[in-house]
Amino acid sequence: MCGIFGIVGNHDQQLGEILLGAARRLSYRGYDSVGCATIDARGHIDLRKDVGKIDEVNERLDFAAMRGQRGMVQLRWATFGAPSVENAQPHLDSNGALIGAHNGNIVNNVSLRERFMDEGLTVRGTNDGESCVHAVESHVNQGNGILDAIRKAARDLQGDYAFVIASKDTNESDPAMYAIKNGSGLVVGIGDGMTCVSSDLPSILPLTRKILRIKDGETVSLWPDRVEIRRVNDGLIVEREPEMFTEGMDAAEKGGYAHFMEKEIHEQPQAVAELIHWLVASPHVEPFLDSMRKARHLYLVGCGTSYHACMIGASYFNRLAGIPAIPVLAPQFTETLASILTPDDTVVLVSQSGETKDVLNALNAARRSNATLLGILNVLGSTLMEASDHYLPLACGYEISVPATKTFLNQVVMFLYLADQLRAGGPEIDWDSLPGLIEKTLHATDAAARRAAEILNTHNEMYYLGYGMTLGVAMEGALKLKEITYAHCEGMLSSEFKHGPLSAVYEGYPVLFVSGPSDAAMMVNHISEVACRGGHPIAVACEDGLLRKNVSEYVVIPDAAQEIATLLAVLPLQLLSYHMSLLRGLDPDFPRNLSKTLTVD
Ligand code: F6R
C-alpha cells in the first residue's frame, strides 16, 4: 500500500525535512522504495529516489537538504514492476515538465505503457505510477490544460488509485499542484501559507489540523492559500467546508479504528476489490493457470493461516474445476512429498510475508525436483517472490496487526478466482458483486459475533467445527481465537467430533459450527450430537430453518453460493476473536510470543 504526500508553499524553503517527516508518518503503511521531488520558484525540479528504507535512502541521497516552493514524497509498495530506482516514484513525464506520484493500482498499466510508447512518450520503467504521469502528459500534448488533462486521463486509467501531479511551468494564478482520487485515500490539509495533500492523515496533522476529505471522482487543485475541489466527470466545483481534526496521531494512523486488526478487517472489501481488478487485467495469471492445468500433482503449501487458505483453495480446485489439489503444511511437505516430486508436478507456495522459513525450506526441497514452483505472497521483493517460477501478489497492502485477516481473505479469493478460471465450462462467478457482499457481511454479523464472543469468553476451551469446504474456515477461526484471546480452541471436521472429542462436552460447553448452505442437513446431525449432551451449539451459516431450530446462537451470513458463503463465514469469526480479545483486556494487534514474520525453523 503506497503513500503519497504533496505540499505547496509560497516561497522557496527547506522542504526536505517536511517531506522526510511526512514519509516517516506514512511508513506504517509499508514500502520498499522512497522518493522525494521539489520544485523551486524558478521551476527547477530536484528528484531523488531509490530502493530502501527512508533513513538509509536519506543518508545516500540527502533528502533533508532539498529546497523548493513545492514538493512531494512517495513511499512505494511494489505491485507492478520490481523495486528499483526506475520504478520508485515520483516520476517525470517525457520532457521533465510534469512530475507526479501515485498510490494504488492501475490495472491496465501494461496496455497503457504500450500506448504511450506508440505515442512516442519516454517510458522509463514498468511502474503504474509512471503511467499516471504519462496519461496526463498525453492529454496535455493534445492541447488540454493540466486539470482537463487529468480529468481525461481518469478515463484512461483503470483501477483504484489517487495521484498528485505538478508542472514546473506555472504562473502565480495557476494551481501549484493537483491531485485526483479514485478508490484510494486522499486528504487535504490547509495551513498558514501552505496547503498539502496526502494518502492519509498522519502525515498532515503535524502541519495543520484543518482538513478536507476528498471523495472518489474528485480532483483537487492546490495553491499556497486555498484549494478547489472539482468533479471529474463534468469539471464542476464542489463546495465543501474544511473540518478541524481533534483526535490524536494514534487514532489517525488507525483510520479511526481502535486497533490495526479492526481496521484491517474493515479494509477487506476494498482489498478484495483491488485484488480482483488486478487479477482481471494481469498477464501474470495465465502462466499460473497453465502450470496448474498441466500439473500431474498440484500441491498447495503454507503454514498457519496461509495453510488454512490452502485447505479452502484445495476444495475450490477440486469441486469447481475438477482438479485434484492437495493442501500440505510446509514442514510436512519438506519431510514427505518433496522427495517424490517430478518435473510434471506444480507446487504453489503461499505466504503473506514471503519469508516464512518453513515455506522457504519447502521451496528449496521442491526445487531439486524441477517441479514448477508458484508463489502467492503479499510482500513484493520477498525471498518467495524472487525464488518462484511465477508469482501472484495478494495486493492488500501492508498488514500491521500480527493476526492475518485481509491477507487470508485475499489468499482465499485468489484461489477462488483461479479455480473459477479453470472450470471446464469457463468462469461463472459475478466478481463485481463480491466486495459489496463482504461489506454487507461485516455489517450484518458484527452484533451477533459480539454476542457469541461474550458467550465464548466465559470458557477457556472450545471447538470450532467445519465440514467439507468450511473445514479450513473453522480451523482459521479457531487459530484466530487462540492467537489473540489465549483460550484453547480446536478446529476440526464436524464428522470427526464423535470419534473422541465429543467426550469433552458438558452442560453449556460451547461448540461453534461453520456450515456451507449445501452442508446444513449433515451439520444438523453433528449439532444434535452436541446439543443432546447439553452442549451450547453456535452456528455460523446462511439462513437455514433446520439449523435455526437446532442451535442456541446463530450468526447469519448473507445468502450466497457454497463457495462464496465459505469465504464470507470467516468474517464473523475474525470479528468474534477481535471482540473476545478486547473483552479479555488484551491487545489483539500484538499477541504475546508471536511475530508477524517467522524466519526460524
Ligand atoms: C496467524 C498468522 C500465522 C501465519 C503463519 C505463516 O494469524 O498470521 O499463522 O499465517 O506464520 O505466515 P506467512 O503467511 O507469512 O507465511
Coordinates of C-alpha atoms and ligand atoms in Angstrom, one line a residue:
M1 CA 0.0 0.0 0.0
C2 CA 1.9 3.1 -1.2
G3 CA 1.7 6.5 0.4
I4 CA 1.8 10.0 -1.2
F5 CA 2.2 13.4 0.2
G6 CA 2.5 16.8 -1.6
I7 CA 3.0 20.3 -0.2
V8 CA 2.6 23.7 -1.7
G9 CA 4.2 26.8 -0.1
N10 CA 4.5 30.5 -1.0
H11 CA 8.3 30.8 -1.1
D12 CA 11.4 28.6 -1.6
Q13 CA 12.3 26.9 1.7
Q14 CA 14.0 23.9 3.2
L15 CA 11.2 21.3 2.3
G16 CA 13.4 18.2 2.7
E17 CA 12.8 17.9 6.5
I18 CA 9.0 18.3 6.0
L19 CA 8.9 15.7 3.2
L20 CA 11.0 13.3 5.4
G21 CA 8.7 13.8 8.3
A22 CA 5.7 13.1 6.1
A23 CA 7.4 10.0 4.7
R24 CA 8.1 8.6 8.2
R25 CA 4.5 9.1 9.2
L26 CA 3.3 7.3 6.1
S27 CA 5.8 4.4 6.7
Y28 CA 3.4 2.4 8.8
R29 CA 1.6 1.6 5.5
G30 CA 4.6 -0.4 4.4
Y31 CA 7.0 0.3 1.5
D32 CA 10.1 -0.9 -0.3
S33 CA 11.2 2.4 -2.1
V34 CA 11.1 6.1 -1.3
G35 CA 11.4 9.2 -3.4
C36 CA 11.2 13.0 -3.0
A37 CA 10.8 15.8 -5.5
T38 CA 10.9 19.6 -5.0
I39 CA 10.2 22.4 -7.5
D40 CA 11.7 25.8 -6.7
A41 CA 10.4 29.3 -7.7
R42 CA 12.3 29.2 -11.0
G43 CA 10.7 25.9 -11.9
H44 CA 13.7 23.7 -11.3
I45 CA 12.8 20.1 -10.4
D46 CA 15.1 18.2 -8.0
L47 CA 14.1 14.5 -8.0
R48 CA 15.8 11.9 -5.7
K49 CA 14.6 8.3 -5.3
D50 CA 15.9 4.8 -4.5
V51 CA 15.0 1.4 -3.1
G52 CA 15.3 1.0 0.7
K53 CA 14.2 2.4 4.0
I54 CA 13.7 6.2 4.4
D55 CA 16.7 6.7 6.7
E56 CA 19.1 4.7 4.6
V57 CA 18.0 6.3 1.3
N58 CA 18.2 9.8 3.0
E59 CA 21.7 9.0 4.1
R60 CA 22.6 8.3 0.4
L61 CA 20.6 11.0 -1.3
D62 CA 20.3 13.7 1.4
F63 CA 16.5 14.3 1.1
A64 CA 16.9 16.6 4.1
A65 CA 18.8 19.2 2.1
M66 CA 16.1 19.6 -0.7
R67 CA 14.7 23.1 -1.2
G68 CA 11.8 24.4 -3.1
Q69 CA 8.4 26.0 -3.1
R70 CA 6.5 22.8 -3.8
G71 CA 7.4 19.2 -3.0
M72 CA 6.1 15.6 -3.0
V73 CA 7.2 12.4 -1.4
Q74 CA 6.1 8.8 -2.2
L75 CA 6.6 5.5 -0.5
R76 CA 6.2 2.6 -2.9
W77 CA 4.9 -0.8 -2.1
A78 CA 5.7 -2.7 -5.3
T79 CA 2.9 -4.3 -7.3
F80 CA 3.8 -3.5 -10.9
G81 CA 7.5 -3.8 -11.5
A82 CA 10.1 -5.0 -9.1
P83 CA 11.5 -2.5 -6.6
S84 CA 14.1 -0.4 -8.5
V85 CA 15.3 3.2 -9.0
E86 CA 13.3 3.5 -12.3
N87 CA 10.1 2.1 -10.7
A88 CA 10.5 4.2 -7.5
Q89 CA 8.3 7.3 -7.5
P90 CA 7.8 10.3 -8.2
H91 CA 8.0 10.1 -12.0
L92 CA 8.8 12.7 -14.6
D93 CA 7.0 12.9 -17.9
S94 CA 9.0 12.6 -21.2
N95 CA 10.4 16.2 -21.1
G96 CA 10.8 16.6 -17.4
A97 CA 8.0 19.2 -17.3
L98 CA 5.5 17.3 -15.2
I99 CA 6.2 15.3 -12.0
G100 CA 3.8 13.0 -10.2
A101 CA 3.3 10.1 -7.9
H102 CA 0.5 7.7 -7.2
N103 CA -1.0 5.4 -4.6
G104 CA -3.0 2.3 -5.7
N105 CA -3.0 0.0 -8.7
I106 CA -3.6 0.9 -12.4
V107 CA -4.7 -2.4 -13.7
N108 CA -4.5 -1.6 -17.4
N109 CA -0.9 -0.5 -16.9
V110 CA 0.6 -2.9 -19.4
S111 CA -1.6 -1.8 -22.3
L112 CA -1.3 1.9 -21.3
R113 CA 2.5 1.6 -21.4
E114 CA 2.4 0.2 -24.9
R115 CA 0.1 3.1 -26.0
F116 CA 2.4 5.7 -24.5
M117 CA 5.4 4.2 -26.3
D118 CA 3.4 4.2 -29.6
E119 CA 2.7 7.9 -29.0
G120 CA 6.5 8.5 -28.7
L121 CA 6.5 9.2 -24.9
T122 CA 9.6 8.3 -22.9
V123 CA 8.6 5.3 -20.7
R124 CA 11.5 4.7 -18.3
G125 CA 10.2 1.9 -16.0
T126 CA 7.3 -0.5 -15.6
N127 CA 5.6 1.1 -12.6
D128 CA 2.0 2.1 -12.9
G129 CA 2.6 5.4 -11.2
E130 CA 4.6 6.4 -14.2
S131 CA 1.5 5.7 -16.4
C132 CA -0.5 8.2 -14.4
V133 CA 2.0 10.9 -15.3
H134 CA 2.1 9.9 -19.0
A135 CA -1.7 9.7 -19.1
V136 CA -1.8 13.4 -18.2
E137 CA 1.1 14.2 -20.5
S138 CA -0.6 12.5 -23.4
H139 CA -3.7 14.8 -23.0
V140 CA -1.6 17.9 -22.4
N141 CA 0.2 17.1 -25.7
Q142 CA -3.3 17.2 -27.3
G143 CA -3.7 20.8 -26.2
N144 CA -5.5 20.4 -22.9
G145 CA -4.8 22.4 -19.8
I146 CA -3.4 20.3 -16.9
L147 CA -6.7 20.0 -15.0
D148 CA -8.6 18.9 -18.1
A149 CA -5.8 16.5 -19.0
I150 CA -6.1 14.9 -15.5
R151 CA -9.9 14.6 -15.9
K152 CA -9.4 13.0 -19.4
A153 CA -6.6 10.8 -18.0
A154 CA -9.0 9.4 -15.4
R155 CA -11.0 7.9 -18.3
D156 CA -7.8 6.0 -19.5
L157 CA -6.7 4.8 -16.0
Q158 CA -8.5 1.7 -14.7
G159 CA -8.2 0.6 -11.1
D160 CA -8.2 2.1 -7.7
Y161 CA -5.7 5.0 -7.2
A162 CA -5.0 8.5 -6.1
F163 CA -2.2 10.7 -7.5
V164 CA -0.6 14.0 -7.2
I165 CA 1.0 15.9 -10.1
A166 CA 2.6 19.3 -10.6
S167 CA 4.0 21.2 -13.6
K168 CA 7.4 23.0 -13.3
D169 CA 6.0 25.8 -15.5
T170 CA 3.2 27.7 -13.7
N171 CA 2.1 31.3 -13.3
E172 CA 1.2 32.5 -9.9
S173 CA -2.5 32.3 -10.7
D174 CA -2.2 28.6 -11.7
P175 CA -2.7 25.9 -9.2
A176 CA 0.7 24.8 -7.9
M177 CA -0.3 21.1 -7.6
Y178 CA -3.2 18.9 -8.5
A179 CA -4.5 15.6 -7.1
I180 CA -7.2 13.1 -8.0
K181 CA -9.0 10.4 -6.1
N182 CA -10.5 7.2 -7.5
G183 CA -10.6 4.4 -4.9
S184 CA -7.5 5.2 -2.8
G185 CA -7.4 7.6 0.1
L186 CA -6.8 11.3 -0.3
V187 CA -7.0 14.1 2.3
V188 CA -6.1 17.8 2.0
G189 CA -4.6 20.0 4.8
I190 CA -5.0 23.7 4.8
G191 CA -2.3 25.6 6.8
D192 CA -0.9 29.1 7.1
G193 CA 0.6 30.0 3.7
M194 CA 0.7 26.3 2.9
T195 CA -1.6 23.6 1.6
C196 CA -0.9 19.9 1.4
V197 CA -2.4 16.6 0.2
S198 CA -1.8 13.1 1.3
S199 CA -3.0 9.5 1.2
D200 CA -3.9 9.8 4.9
L201 CA -4.0 12.0 7.9
P202 CA -0.9 11.2 9.9
S203 CA 1.4 13.0 7.5
I204 CA -0.8 16.1 7.5
L205 CA -1.6 16.5 11.2
P206 CA 1.8 17.9 12.4
L207 CA 1.4 20.7 9.8
T208 CA -2.3 21.5 10.2
R209 CA -5.5 20.2 11.7
K210 CA -7.7 21.9 9.2
I211 CA -8.7 19.0 6.9
L212 CA -10.8 18.5 3.8
R213 CA -11.6 14.9 2.8
I214 CA -11.7 14.3 -1.0
K215 CA -14.2 11.8 -2.4
D216 CA -13.9 9.4 -5.3
G217 CA -14.3 11.0 -8.6
E218 CA -13.0 14.4 -7.5
T219 CA -9.9 16.4 -8.4
V220 CA -8.3 19.0 -6.1
S221 CA -6.2 22.0 -7.2
L222 CA -3.8 23.4 -4.6
W223 CA -2.5 27.0 -4.2
P224 CA -0.5 28.1 -1.2
D225 CA -3.5 29.8 0.3
R226 CA -6.5 27.9 -1.0
V227 CA -7.7 24.7 -2.6
E228 CA -10.5 23.9 -5.1
I229 CA -12.4 20.7 -5.5
R230 CA -14.0 19.7 -8.8
R231 CA -15.9 16.7 -10.0
V232 CA -14.0 14.6 -12.5
N233 CA -17.0 13.8 -14.8
D234 CA -18.2 17.4 -15.5
G235 CA -15.5 19.6 -14.0
L236 CA -18.0 21.5 -11.8
I237 CA -16.7 23.0 -8.5
V238 CA -17.7 21.2 -5.3
E239 CA -18.2 23.4 -2.2
R240 CA -17.1 21.6 1.0
E241 CA -16.2 23.2 4.3
P242 CA -13.0 22.1 6.0
E243 CA -13.2 20.3 9.3
M244 CA -11.0 20.5 12.4
F245 CA -9.4 17.2 13.3
T246 CA -9.2 17.0 17.1
E247 CA -8.1 13.4 17.8
G248 CA -4.6 12.2 18.3
M249 CA -2.0 10.8 15.9
D250 CA -2.6 7.2 17.0
A251 CA -6.3 7.5 16.1
A252 CA -5.3 8.9 12.7
E253 CA -2.9 6.0 11.9
K254 CA -5.6 3.5 12.7
G255 CA -8.1 5.4 10.5
G256 CA -10.4 6.0 13.4
Y257 CA -10.4 2.3 14.5
A258 CA -9.3 1.2 17.9
H259 CA -6.8 -1.3 16.6
F260 CA -5.0 -2.2 13.3
M261 CA -6.8 -5.6 13.4
E262 CA -10.2 -3.9 13.3
K263 CA -9.0 -1.5 10.6
E264 CA -7.6 -4.4 8.5
I265 CA -10.8 -6.4 8.9
H266 CA -12.8 -3.5 7.6
E267 CA -10.3 -2.9 4.8
Q268 CA -11.3 -6.3 3.3
P269 CA -14.0 -5.1 0.9
Q270 CA -11.5 -2.7 -0.7
A271 CA -8.6 -5.2 -0.6
V272 CA -10.7 -7.8 -2.4
A273 CA -11.9 -5.2 -4.9
E274 CA -8.3 -4.2 -5.7
L275 CA -7.2 -7.8 -6.0
I276 CA -10.0 -8.7 -8.4
H277 CA -9.2 -5.6 -10.5
W278 CA -5.6 -6.6 -10.6
L279 CA -6.3 -10.3 -11.5
V280 CA -8.7 -9.4 -14.2
A281 CA -6.1 -7.3 -16.0
S282 CA -2.9 -9.1 -15.1
P283 CA -0.8 -11.0 -17.7
H284 CA 0.7 -12.9 -14.7
V285 CA -2.4 -15.0 -14.2
E286 CA -2.2 -17.1 -17.4
P287 CA 1.2 -18.7 -16.8
F288 CA -0.1 -19.6 -13.3
L289 CA -3.3 -21.2 -14.7
D290 CA -1.3 -23.0 -17.3
S291 CA 1.0 -24.6 -14.8
M292 CA -2.0 -25.7 -12.7
R293 CA -3.8 -27.2 -15.7
K294 CA -0.8 -29.2 -16.7
A295 CA 0.2 -30.4 -13.3
R296 CA 0.3 -34.1 -12.7
H297 CA 0.0 -33.4 -9.0
L298 CA -0.9 -29.9 -7.6
Y299 CA 0.2 -29.2 -4.1
L300 CA -0.8 -26.1 -2.1
V301 CA 1.8 -25.4 0.6
G302 CA 1.8 -23.0 3.5
C303 CA 1.8 -22.5 7.3
G304 CA -0.7 -21.3 9.9
T305 CA -3.3 -19.0 8.4
S306 CA -1.9 -19.4 4.9
Y307 CA -2.2 -23.2 5.2
H308 CA -5.9 -22.7 6.0
A309 CA -6.3 -20.7 2.8
C310 CA -4.6 -23.7 1.0
M311 CA -7.2 -26.0 2.5
I312 CA -10.1 -23.9 1.2
G313 CA -8.3 -23.4 -2.1
A314 CA -7.9 -27.2 -2.5
S315 CA -11.7 -27.6 -2.1
Y316 CA -12.2 -24.9 -4.7
F317 CA -9.9 -26.6 -7.2
N318 CA -11.4 -30.0 -6.5
R319 CA -15.1 -29.0 -6.5
L320 CA -15.3 -26.2 -9.0
A321 CA -12.5 -27.1 -11.5
G322 CA -12.3 -30.9 -11.1
I323 CA -8.6 -30.5 -10.4
P324 CA -7.3 -32.6 -7.6
A325 CA -5.2 -30.2 -5.3
I326 CA -3.6 -31.3 -2.1
P327 CA -3.1 -28.9 0.8
V328 CA 0.0 -29.6 2.8
L329 CA 1.7 -27.9 5.8
A330 CA 5.1 -26.7 4.6
P331 CA 7.3 -28.7 7.0
Q332 CA 5.4 -31.9 6.3
F333 CA 5.7 -31.2 2.6
T334 CA 9.5 -30.9 3.1
E335 CA 9.7 -34.1 5.1
T336 CA 7.4 -36.3 2.9
L337 CA 6.2 -35.2 -0.6
A338 CA 9.2 -33.1 -1.6
S339 CA 11.3 -36.2 -2.2
I340 CA 8.8 -37.8 -4.6
L341 CA 8.1 -34.8 -6.8
T342 CA 8.6 -35.0 -10.5
P343 CA 9.1 -32.2 -13.1
D344 CA 5.4 -32.6 -14.1
D345 CA 4.3 -31.5 -10.6
T346 CA 3.3 -28.0 -9.6
V347 CA 3.8 -26.6 -6.1
V348 CA 2.0 -23.4 -5.0
L349 CA 3.8 -21.9 -2.0
V350 CA 1.5 -19.5 -0.1
S351 CA 2.9 -16.9 2.4
Q352 CA 1.8 -13.4 3.1
S353 CA 5.3 -12.4 4.2
G354 CA 7.1 -14.5 1.6
E355 CA 9.8 -15.0 4.2
T356 CA 8.5 -17.9 6.4
K357 CA 11.4 -20.3 6.9
D358 CA 9.2 -23.4 6.8
V359 CA 7.8 -22.3 3.4
L360 CA 11.3 -21.5 2.1
N361 CA 12.6 -24.9 3.2
A362 CA 9.7 -26.5 1.3
L363 CA 10.6 -24.4 -1.8
N364 CA 14.2 -25.3 -1.6
A365 CA 13.4 -29.0 -1.2
A366 CA 11.0 -28.9 -4.1
R367 CA 13.5 -27.0 -6.3
R368 CA 15.7 -30.1 -6.5
S369 CA 12.9 -32.0 -8.5
N370 CA 12.5 -29.4 -11.3
A371 CA 8.8 -29.2 -10.4
T372 CA 7.1 -25.8 -11.3
L373 CA 7.2 -23.6 -8.2
L374 CA 4.5 -20.9 -8.0
G375 CA 4.4 -18.2 -5.2
I376 CA 1.4 -16.4 -3.8
L377 CA 2.6 -13.6 -1.5
N378 CA 1.8 -10.1 -0.2
V379 CA 5.3 -8.7 0.2
L380 CA 6.8 -7.9 -3.2
G381 CA 10.6 -8.3 -3.3
S382 CA 10.4 -11.1 -0.7
T383 CA 12.5 -14.3 -1.0
L384 CA 9.5 -16.3 -2.1
M385 CA 8.8 -13.9 -4.9
E386 CA 12.4 -14.0 -6.1
A387 CA 12.7 -17.8 -5.9
S388 CA 9.3 -18.7 -7.6
D389 CA 9.0 -19.5 -11.3
H390 CA 5.8 -17.3 -11.4
Y391 CA 4.2 -15.4 -8.6
L392 CA 0.9 -13.6 -7.9
P393 CA 0.7 -10.7 -5.4
L394 CA -2.1 -10.6 -2.9
A395 CA -2.2 -6.8 -3.4
C396 CA -3.7 -6.0 0.0
G397 CA -1.1 -3.5 1.2
Y398 CA 0.8 -3.7 4.4
E399 CA -0.8 -5.8 7.2
I400 CA 0.4 -4.4 10.5
S401 CA -1.6 -6.5 13.0
V402 CA 0.1 -9.8 13.8
P403 CA -3.1 -11.8 13.2
A404 CA -3.5 -12.2 9.5
T405 CA -7.0 -11.1 8.3
K406 CA -7.0 -9.3 5.0
T407 CA -4.1 -11.3 3.6
F408 CA -6.0 -14.5 4.4
L409 CA -9.2 -13.4 2.7
N410 CA -7.2 -12.3 -0.4
Q411 CA -5.5 -15.7 -0.4
V412 CA -8.9 -17.4 -0.4
V413 CA -10.3 -15.0 -3.1
M414 CA -7.1 -15.6 -5.2
F415 CA -7.7 -19.4 -5.1
L416 CA -11.4 -18.9 -5.9
Y417 CA -10.6 -16.7 -8.8
L418 CA -8.1 -19.2 -10.2
A419 CA -10.5 -22.2 -9.7
D420 CA -13.3 -20.2 -11.4
Q421 CA -11.0 -19.6 -14.4
L422 CA -10.2 -23.3 -14.5
R423 CA -13.8 -24.5 -14.6
A424 CA -14.4 -26.8 -17.6
G425 CA -17.3 -24.6 -18.8
G426 CA -15.5 -21.2 -18.1
P427 CA -15.8 -18.7 -15.3
E428 CA -19.2 -18.4 -13.5
I429 CA -18.7 -16.0 -10.6
D430 CA -20.0 -12.4 -10.6
W431 CA -16.8 -10.9 -9.3
D432 CA -18.1 -7.3 -9.2
S433 CA -20.6 -8.2 -6.5
L434 CA -18.1 -9.8 -4.1
P435 CA -16.7 -6.7 -2.4
G436 CA -20.2 -5.5 -1.6
L437 CA -21.2 -8.8 -0.2
I438 CA -18.1 -8.8 2.1
E439 CA -19.0 -5.3 3.3
K440 CA -22.6 -6.5 3.9
T441 CA -21.4 -9.5 5.9
L442 CA -19.2 -7.4 8.1
H443 CA -22.1 -5.1 8.9
A444 CA -24.7 -7.9 9.2
T445 CA -22.7 -10.1 11.5
D446 CA -20.9 -7.8 13.9
A447 CA -23.5 -7.7 16.6
A448 CA -24.0 -11.5 16.6
A449 CA -20.3 -12.0 16.6
R450 CA -20.0 -9.7 19.6
R451 CA -22.8 -11.8 21.4
A452 CA -21.0 -15.0 20.6
A453 CA -17.8 -13.5 21.9
E454 CA -19.5 -12.8 25.2
I455 CA -20.7 -16.4 25.5
L456 CA -17.3 -17.9 24.5
N457 CA -15.5 -15.6 26.8
T458 CA -16.8 -17.4 29.8
H459 CA -14.9 -20.5 28.7
N460 CA -11.3 -21.3 28.2
E461 CA -11.6 -24.2 25.8
M462 CA -14.0 -24.9 22.9
Y463 CA -14.3 -26.4 19.4
Y464 CA -15.0 -24.9 16.0
L465 CA -16.2 -27.5 13.6
G466 CA -16.5 -27.3 9.8
Y467 CA -17.5 -29.7 7.1
G468 CA -16.1 -30.0 3.5
M469 CA -15.3 -26.6 2.2
T470 CA -15.8 -24.9 5.6
L471 CA -13.2 -27.1 7.4
G472 CA -10.5 -24.6 6.6
V473 CA -12.7 -21.7 7.8
A474 CA -13.3 -23.4 11.1
M475 CA -9.6 -24.1 11.5
E476 CA -8.8 -20.5 10.7
G477 CA -11.4 -19.2 13.1
A478 CA -10.0 -21.4 15.8
L479 CA -6.5 -20.2 15.1
K480 CA -7.5 -16.6 15.3
L481 CA -9.3 -17.2 18.6
K482 CA -6.3 -19.0 20.2
E483 CA -3.9 -16.3 18.8
I484 CA -5.5 -13.2 20.3
T485 CA -7.6 -14.5 23.3
Y486 CA -5.2 -17.2 24.6
A487 CA -8.2 -19.5 25.1
H488 CA -7.8 -23.0 23.6
C489 CA -9.9 -23.6 20.6
E490 CA -9.6 -26.6 18.3
G491 CA -10.8 -26.5 14.7
M492 CA -11.7 -29.8 13.2
L493 CA -14.0 -31.7 10.9
S494 CA -17.5 -31.9 12.4
S495 CA -17.9 -35.6 11.5
E496 CA -14.7 -36.4 13.4
F497 CA -16.0 -34.9 16.6
K498 CA -17.9 -38.1 17.6
H499 CA -14.7 -40.1 17.2
G500 CA -13.3 -38.9 20.5
P501 CA -13.6 -35.1 21.3
L502 CA -17.4 -35.5 22.0
S503 CA -16.4 -36.7 25.5
A504 CA -15.3 -33.1 26.3
V505 CA -18.9 -31.9 26.1
Y506 CA -20.7 -31.0 29.3
E507 CA -23.7 -28.7 30.2
G508 CA -23.1 -25.4 28.4
Y509 CA -19.9 -26.5 26.6
P510 CA -19.6 -24.2 23.5
V511 CA -19.1 -25.7 20.1
L512 CA -19.3 -23.4 17.0
F513 CA -20.3 -24.9 13.7
V514 CA -19.4 -23.3 10.4
S515 CA -21.8 -24.6 7.7
G516 CA -22.0 -24.1 4.0
P517 CA -25.5 -24.0 2.5
S518 CA -25.2 -27.4 1.0
D519 CA -23.9 -29.0 4.2
A520 CA -26.7 -27.8 6.6
A521 CA -28.5 -31.2 6.7
M522 CA -25.3 -33.1 7.5
M523 CA -24.3 -30.4 10.0
V524 CA -27.6 -30.7 11.9
N525 CA -26.6 -34.3 12.7
H526 CA -23.4 -33.2 14.2
I527 CA -25.0 -30.3 16.1
S528 CA -27.6 -32.7 17.6
E529 CA -24.8 -34.9 18.9
V530 CA -23.6 -31.9 20.9
A531 CA -27.0 -30.4 21.8
C532 CA -28.4 -33.7 23.2
R533 CA -25.4 -33.8 25.7
G534 CA -26.2 -30.3 27.0
G535 CA -23.6 -28.5 24.8
H536 CA -24.1 -25.0 23.6
P537 CA -24.1 -25.1 19.7
I538 CA -23.5 -21.9 17.8
A539 CA -23.9 -21.8 14.1
V540 CA -22.2 -19.5 11.5
A541 CA -24.1 -20.0 8.2
C542 CA -26.6 -18.6 5.7
E543 CA -30.2 -18.5 7.0
D544 CA -31.5 -22.1 7.2
G545 CA -34.7 -23.2 9.0
L546 CA -33.3 -26.5 10.1
L547 CA -30.1 -25.1 11.5
R548 CA -32.0 -22.4 13.3
K549 CA -34.2 -25.0 15.1
N550 CA -31.1 -26.8 16.4
V551 CA -28.7 -24.2 17.7
S552 CA -28.6 -21.9 20.7
E553 CA -26.9 -19.0 18.8
Y554 CA -27.0 -18.2 15.1
V555 CA -24.6 -15.8 13.3
V556 CA -26.3 -15.4 10.0
I557 CA -24.2 -14.5 6.9
P558 CA -25.9 -13.3 3.7
D559 CA -27.2 -15.9 1.3
A560 CA -24.6 -16.9 -1.2
A561 CA -23.5 -20.0 -3.2
Q562 CA -21.5 -22.6 -1.3
E563 CA -18.0 -21.3 -2.4
I564 CA -18.8 -17.7 -1.6
A565 CA -20.6 -18.4 1.7
T566 CA -17.4 -20.3 2.7
L567 CA -15.3 -17.2 2.5
L568 CA -17.9 -14.9 4.0
A569 CA -18.1 -17.2 7.0
V570 CA -14.5 -16.2 8.0
L571 CA -15.5 -12.6 8.6
P572 CA -17.7 -13.0 11.7
L573 CA -15.0 -15.4 13.1
Q574 CA -12.4 -12.6 12.7
L575 CA -14.8 -10.2 14.4
L576 CA -15.6 -12.7 17.2
S577 CA -11.9 -13.2 18.0
Y578 CA -11.3 -9.4 18.0
H579 CA -14.3 -8.7 20.4
M580 CA -13.3 -11.5 22.7
S581 CA -9.7 -10.3 22.8
L582 CA -11.0 -6.9 23.9
L583 CA -13.3 -8.5 26.5
R584 CA -10.1 -10.1 28.0
G585 CA -8.3 -6.8 28.0
L586 CA -5.7 -7.9 25.5
D587 CA -4.1 -6.1 22.6
P588 CA -5.2 -8.1 19.5
D589 CA -2.5 -6.4 17.3
F590 CA 0.4 -7.7 19.3
P591 CA -0.3 -11.1 20.9
R592 CA 2.3 -12.4 23.3
N593 CA 5.1 -14.7 22.0
L594 CA 4.2 -14.2 18.3
S595 CA 5.8 -12.3 15.4
K596 CA 4.5 -11.3 12.0
T597 CA 7.3 -12.9 10.1
L598 CA 8.7 -16.2 11.2
T599 CA 12.2 -16.7 9.8
V600 CA 13.2 -19.6 12.1
D601 CA 12.7 -23.4 11.9
Ligands
F6R1 C1 -1.9 -16.2 12.1 C2 -0.7 -15.9 11.3 C3 0.3 -17.0 11.1 C4 0.8 -17.0 9.7 C5 2.0 -18.0 9.5 C6 2.5 -18.0 8.1 O1 -2.7 -15.0 12.1 O2 -0.6 -14.9 10.7 O3 -0.3 -18.3 11.4 O4 -0.2 -17.3 8.8 O5 3.0 -17.7 10.4 O6 2.9 -16.8 7.7 P1 3.1 -16.4 6.2 O7 1.8 -16.3 5.6 O8 3.8 -15.0 6.3 O9 4.0 -17.4 5.6

